[in-house]
Short mmCIF file of C-alpha atoms in Angstrom, two decimals:
data_model
loop_
_atom_site.label_atom_id
_atom_site.label_comp_id
_atom_site.label_asym_id
_atom_site.label_seq_id
_atom_site.Cartn_x
_atom_site.Cartn_y
_atom_site.Cartn_z
CA MET A 1 -31.40 -45.25 -13.08
CA THR A 2 -32.36 -43.55 -9.86
CA PHE A 3 -29.49 -45.22 -8.04
CA ARG A 4 -26.94 -43.96 -10.56
CA TYR A 5 -28.22 -40.38 -10.29
CA TYR A 6 -27.93 -40.54 -6.52
CA THR A 7 -24.31 -41.80 -6.73
CA LEU A 8 -23.21 -39.05 -9.12
CA HIS A 9 -25.04 -36.40 -7.13
CA ARG A 10 -23.52 -37.62 -3.86
CA ARG A 11 -19.94 -37.57 -5.26
CA ALA A 12 -20.35 -33.93 -6.34
CA GLU A 13 -21.37 -32.90 -2.83
CA SER A 14 -18.39 -34.50 -1.09
CA GLY A 15 -15.55 -32.49 -2.81
CA PHE A 16 -14.31 -28.89 -2.58
CA THR A 17 -15.23 -26.24 -5.07
CA LEU A 18 -12.57 -24.37 -7.00
CA ILE A 19 -13.35 -21.17 -5.09
CA GLU A 20 -12.90 -22.91 -1.74
CA LEU A 21 -9.51 -24.24 -2.84
CA LEU A 22 -8.41 -20.81 -4.07
CA VAL A 23 -9.43 -19.20 -0.77
CA VAL A 24 -7.41 -21.77 1.20
CA ILE A 25 -4.38 -21.26 -1.06
CA ALA A 26 -4.66 -17.48 -0.67
CA ILE A 27 -4.81 -17.77 3.13
CA ILE A 28 -1.77 -20.06 3.18
CA GLY A 29 0.11 -17.61 0.93
CA LEU A 30 -0.78 -14.68 3.16
CA LEU A 31 0.32 -16.49 6.32
CA SER A 32 3.60 -17.58 4.76
CA SER A 33 4.40 -14.03 3.63
CA ILE A 34 3.77 -12.74 7.16
CA VAL A 35 6.09 -15.40 8.58
CA LEU A 36 8.80 -14.60 6.01
CA ALA A 37 8.57 -10.88 6.76
CA SER A 38 9.01 -11.48 10.49
CA ILE A 39 11.94 -13.82 9.81
CA ASN A 40 13.64 -11.10 7.74
CA VAL A 41 13.18 -8.55 10.54
CA ALA A 42 14.66 -11.01 13.05
CA ARG A 43 17.55 -11.76 10.68
CA ASP A 44 18.33 -8.04 10.31
CA LYS A 45 18.33 -7.58 14.09
CA ALA A 46 20.63 -10.59 14.48
CA ARG A 47 23.08 -9.11 11.96
CA VAL A 48 23.18 -5.81 13.84
CA SER A 49 23.74 -7.68 17.13
CA LYS A 50 26.55 -9.71 15.56
CA ALA A 51 28.20 -6.56 14.22
CA LYS A 52 28.00 -4.93 17.68
CA ALA A 53 29.59 -8.00 19.30
CA GLU A 54 32.41 -8.09 16.73
CA LEU A 55 33.00 -4.34 17.14
CA ASN A 56 33.37 -4.92 20.88
CA GLN A 57 35.94 -7.69 20.23
CA LEU A 58 37.81 -5.32 17.92
CA ARG A 59 37.73 -2.61 20.60
CA ILE A 60 39.40 -5.01 23.05
CA SER A 61 42.05 -5.86 20.44
CA ILE A 62 42.67 -2.16 19.80
CA GLU A 63 42.98 -1.53 23.55
CA ASN A 64 45.61 -4.28 23.73
CA LEU A 65 47.44 -2.71 20.79
CA LEU A 66 47.29 0.60 22.64
CA LEU A 67 48.67 -0.93 25.86
CA ASP A 68 51.65 -2.43 24.00
CA THR A 69 52.46 0.36 21.55
CA ASN A 70 50.71 3.50 22.85
CA LEU A 71 49.13 3.79 19.39
CA HIS A 72 45.79 3.17 17.76
CA PRO A 73 45.51 1.59 14.28
CA GLU A 74 47.42 3.24 11.42
CA HIS A 75 49.97 4.55 13.99
CA THR A 76 47.41 7.05 15.31
CA THR A 77 48.32 8.81 18.55
CA LEU A 78 45.73 9.23 21.28
CA SER A 79 45.71 13.01 21.14
CA PRO A 80 44.10 14.78 19.47
CA CYS A 81 41.06 12.53 19.28
CA ARG A 82 40.16 13.68 15.75
CA GLN A 83 42.73 12.84 13.07
CA ASP A 84 42.44 11.91 9.42
CA VAL A 85 44.11 8.51 9.04
CA GLU A 86 41.53 5.85 8.25
CA VAL A 87 42.23 2.16 7.73
CA TYR A 88 40.48 -1.17 7.31
CA LEU A 89 41.24 -3.20 10.42
CA ASN A 90 42.28 -6.31 8.47
CA LEU A 91 45.36 -4.53 7.04
CA CYS A 92 48.78 -4.87 8.67
CA SER A 93 49.05 -1.08 8.99
CA ALA A 94 46.15 -1.32 11.46
CA GLY A 95 48.30 -3.49 13.74
CA VAL A 96 45.46 -5.73 14.91
CA GLN A 97 46.16 -9.07 13.21
CA CYS A 98 49.61 -8.30 11.82
CA THR A 99 52.08 -5.43 11.78
CA ASP A 100 53.76 -3.42 9.08
CA GLY A 101 56.85 -3.09 11.32
CA GLY A 102 56.00 0.41 12.50
CA TYR A 103 54.67 -0.48 15.95
CA SER A 104 57.37 -0.42 18.61
CA GLY A 105 56.44 -2.91 21.33
CA TRP A 106 53.88 -4.75 19.18
CA SER A 107 53.23 -8.20 20.68
CA GLY A 108 50.21 -9.27 18.65
CA PRO A 109 48.38 -10.54 16.83
CA TYR A 110 45.61 -9.12 18.96
CA MET A 111 43.06 -10.96 16.83
CA SER A 112 43.96 -14.00 14.78
CA VAL A 113 41.65 -12.92 11.95
CA VAL A 114 39.71 -9.69 11.63
CA PRO A 115 36.27 -10.80 10.47
CA ARG A 116 34.10 -9.21 7.85
CA ASP A 117 30.89 -7.67 9.09
CA PRO A 118 27.62 -9.58 8.54
CA TRP A 119 27.22 -7.82 5.17
CA GLY A 120 30.65 -8.89 3.90
CA THR A 121 32.65 -5.67 4.40
CA TYR A 122 35.77 -5.32 6.56
CA TYR A 123 35.49 -3.29 9.73
CA TYR A 124 36.94 0.19 9.53
CA PHE A 125 38.88 2.49 11.86
CA ASP A 126 37.89 6.12 11.36
CA PRO A 127 39.34 8.79 13.68
CA ASP A 128 37.20 11.54 12.16
CA TYR A 129 33.73 10.03 12.12
CA GLN A 130 30.77 12.35 12.57
CA CYS A 131 27.92 10.88 14.62
CA THR A 132 24.32 11.60 13.77
CA ASP A 133 21.71 8.91 14.38
CA GLN A 134 23.72 5.75 13.70
CA VAL A 135 23.56 2.65 15.86
CA GLY A 136 26.25 3.22 18.49
CA CYS A 137 25.97 7.02 18.50
CA GLU A 138 23.09 7.06 20.97
CA GLY A 139 23.63 9.73 23.60
CA VAL A 140 26.11 11.65 21.43
CA VAL A 141 25.09 15.10 20.23
CA SER A 142 24.38 14.97 16.49
CA GLY A 143 27.32 16.31 14.49
CA THR A 144 29.93 15.39 17.11
CA TRP A 145 33.27 14.27 15.69
CA THR A 146 34.48 10.97 17.12
CA ARG A 147 37.16 8.34 16.75
CA ALA A 148 35.32 5.14 15.97
CA ILE A 149 35.46 1.66 14.60
CA LEU A 150 32.54 0.82 12.40
CA SER A 151 30.66 -1.45 10.10
CA TYR A 152 29.26 0.18 6.99
CA GLY A 153 25.99 -1.68 7.60
CA PRO A 154 23.63 -3.16 5.03
CA ASN A 155 24.36 -0.61 2.28
CA LYS A 156 28.14 -1.29 2.56
CA THR A 157 29.13 2.39 2.36
CA GLU A 158 30.15 4.93 4.98
CA ASN A 159 27.35 7.42 5.53
CA TYR A 160 27.19 10.56 7.58
CA GLY A 161 23.89 12.15 8.33
CA PRO A 162 20.37 11.15 9.18
CA GLY A 163 19.30 7.74 7.99
CA SER A 164 22.80 6.29 8.02
CA ASP A 165 22.88 2.54 8.53
CA ASP A 166 26.48 2.47 9.83
CA ILE A 167 27.04 0.61 13.09
CA VAL A 168 29.55 2.48 15.24
CA LEU A 169 31.59 1.88 18.38
CA ILE A 170 33.06 5.13 19.67
CA LEU A 171 36.62 5.13 21.04
CA CYS A 172 36.78 8.85 21.90
CA ARG A 173 34.97 12.07 21.02
CA GLU A 174 35.76 15.76 20.85
#
């Protein structure tokens, strides 16, 4: 009888208590949430970097369009800098990947396919974009009117003003 008591008592001492298991599970959950949060931050930064790189490729394509036709997208002349003819860069009227026939001297396509930004929206040409604190407007006085190509950013809408998440590449400014 004594032997049996010792065996049962010994088995109870060698396992983990429910509280110990719950503490370990809570610690693992906390660590995994910290890792996931840092992964999301890194993913957001990577998307912004990708958008900047694609905007730079689009700028080069627009410069080539300009060299051949003396026009910016949507048949926009260089002067004045601020005009009100906006266009998505994937459209033929933009002249980047195809033409609508209105570009004398067009020898494109200047980009085989205009990509969508990392959030799924087409890049946009806006010759009357007002810079505030957007990515790409660094060093520009807030409220300055510019000609820009842009990504609408994570919220997928064009925003002026503080807190805008647009990602901008300026072509000229007033």
